[in-house]
């Protein structure tokens, strides 16, 4: 590629050669060179965003009248001009908050969000419309499918993005892209995620670029494309982009820390500072321009880093801040003058570019609808069967629900109780089974929809293709198999007639209800992309279905103001069709099916009327002939929900927006550190020695057999000393993060993965136990996701100090320690700013990184591990972070950090370097000053103008882009590995298996329970109070359910037809079980993740977290339960007594609380949340069925198991309280036909005539026991030994 690139420089003009430009004659040629030339011109571009808070910013009249230049608006971009012709690589440079990403969003027409005002023009070949131009956008965030390999990801992308040619041609293009991006060695590796290890971050980044390259765009936008890449990979990637530009494309990138060699690849530059332009033009004229202004580039300095520093405000001291501000303002004014002088030239460029886009015979979307459906179906099918937990969840749900509910309704007889149970069995099929499918599909879609949103925004995938392919891919695995398995088992267990036509009608209705459930889930997720919102919509929709279906409240008993809603409830038609199929279908008798009437005289006896199918249909409020029409209506519902989902997906645009900003995004922490170097003799120091330290990963199949073994780290012998920076360097996939995790004790076995660790880690020449490692070592991850976004910097640090510092210290002492660390890390200027997240703009990225480090050094750890501490930061901020780390090391700590891209002068900070090649093989380990002489001794000399860190990474990186270069570089890397291995001395063996007394004295215990709980409650309360989504998740489910319940049941009547309605009313309380579980799924996983990380840091224990979660949960449950009681007792028409009011409130509280407990249990047991939701839903459904109303004869074994269910005890106390003393009247002159006349008779018929006080007490016991079991499961999960399978893992390892 180097020769090709060099040739391109010599022979091709900036605009690219003629062959690179597409024409009408070569559209069928499959080549990444065939593109339309597009020139981009930006004039007077300004972007302002509303920074005001409150609802006023969303009022239309305010947005119309408010001046976007006023005090309530912040200017992100200010009058930017730029010209980016085809065939060029343009870099947008600047520090954090300079507006780089905003400019890229504006150029790519991806701006969105309320309160955003854009002015100016952006033209493409002189036209403002971009719809006819093929473009691609590489985001900072990688949106990839974790279960696909790199090659599969690119192949599917090629199928969707490349023109219709042969499969072999497309595959060849994919292989070329794999080689071009250096992805050959990971081509068959799955992408992976945080649960299942896969590709490295750099490999994922390059895969994302490969996907967009296959779109064959004329314009390619890339946002921080080198973030997460090592210096060698970053250089190779930018070289690839340069080659694409030479071939006629317009490449526009934002970039944080480009190495010096990358500078030479840029054709044009835009330098921003605070949204204003400091320079915009050719790269070759940039440095002379600044030199004319008195800012000359010093020798041996990276030009890009120099420009970023030049555009930054240095706030380390007031004097530096004043000088740097004056410098930046002078540069802004100089460019305004320069750009006005160039106005005529800029206009000339624009006129020259004003040619209409070429009219091609293909649309921006290459793939036809049929091809999209075929490709997406194949991809979705592969994703589905590679998610065994998801498939197993669906099948286990169908089988277990069918067997257990079929067992509950086993071989029903023709008695009156049997007829009641038949109705319950039909309701389970019509409503409950579909509800479980609805919940699982809703959760799964909230994960899968992100990729669709991305591909739809890129006009690669259409809405119809997505909707159709999703069902086609699962038609055999789930859509047919799940309802068929359920129907076969349940139908014959219950004992319905062995009539083929009756069975197939039963199956057809269940099949339609399945499709309606998945279609409704799609509609819910199309409205709300997060599970909390989508599940709320789904749950309220299902509640409407269950209330309007005619089972819990008979159709003719529904209040007139909501009676019309039954015609909108699909379960009404499903339940009605199933009832007609059972009670009046498939018989010529006008009375329908005849059941076992014990009275003499048969049908001539009025008491036997209630044993006829016609009477049952009439009592349920259904017409007698009710099979064909409902089935057609159900089919219409399935189609309507899918069309509705398609409509919302098409017109509800999910684009890139800008969150609400604060006034300034300047990293105010830079230079405000208060660090003091200490002699190493003044404090206890720790030296880390690794001896033959290695790691292999063993994968196991579903039978727990070893299926694959992968070597991650080869035996390493090295020494990390205190007082200076110990740096681990290497290309992507070299095992840097794995080594840090292994040393920090954060590598844990799982069911499918065994980490086979060997070798020795010594601290001060002693083998430490895990408690010692956790006490004296702190770990800073790449992500800053352990921070609380709704708390300020000071609050985060104060709470962390209160939890992590020794309990004997006073509150004042801990607060002072937090303030000291604020000063030490230079965070005092932003101490009272919210941390923020993707919704609310908070502190800058550099400040977040400092804050993460600050939390870890609160306990004054002797050892600090840091994984990529400068990744994602601009060059100026990265430099400030490195200075902080250097200062921390000079205070006597042992700092071990991995780093990808280091500025040239960072190398002088490196006290020791461990250099790893891909595969985890050591190439060098020793003092930083010894690295270059060592390589020089092997005849590899570093030029004086090259960054030593970049030189080392280039030296050990295999060039996978061409076969000849791959062979040569692979041979070179192998020789370097062998040279280092042969030159190592044999490590000294240490037999000590116990830590020394010195290390043992450093062991830090977690915060005591009594200390941690008040602190955690205070912290969580503050965070919850400022977090609207969490408050909504905690309150809206119960309140919405109560409102619907009241609308459908109020007022309760007292005739015999209302008996079923009253029973349905108390049965609906069981649905609160699901409400508790859904509230837990919306809140608990996030809080669980924070707890896991903090407990790993030895901050506090399981009990403290658990009590905190419970204490914060219970007040919401009590409040919503009281409101629930107000609506159900006072409005619905139950006896208005004080005891009954509090009984109803307590039942609501208890069932919701038990649902929360069950959610905690299964979300702790299973890391696959979708599987946990499915399994939990089955258990809750069974509890609903066995409550005592839907099934009157439960087998003895299940009855014993039912004693563990809170629903049994809830209905057992609600029924006596609400039925005793009630007398029912006959609805007409024909009499009551044997119907119960008193509430006591109803209780005896349904076996509910029990002691309500005993049942209330049993319900209270369930609340306590369920929560204790949940606590026990969490305690075992977080126990240092882990799950029982960890022992099996250790046995297999041996």
XYZ file of C-alpha atoms in Angstrom, residues 178 387 477 707 865 954:
6
model
C -10.422 -6.822 5.794
C -28.400 -16.628 21.258
C -37.682 -21.206 15.531
C -14.790 -26.454 23.090
C -4.006 0.382 37.685
C 5.158 0.259 14.458
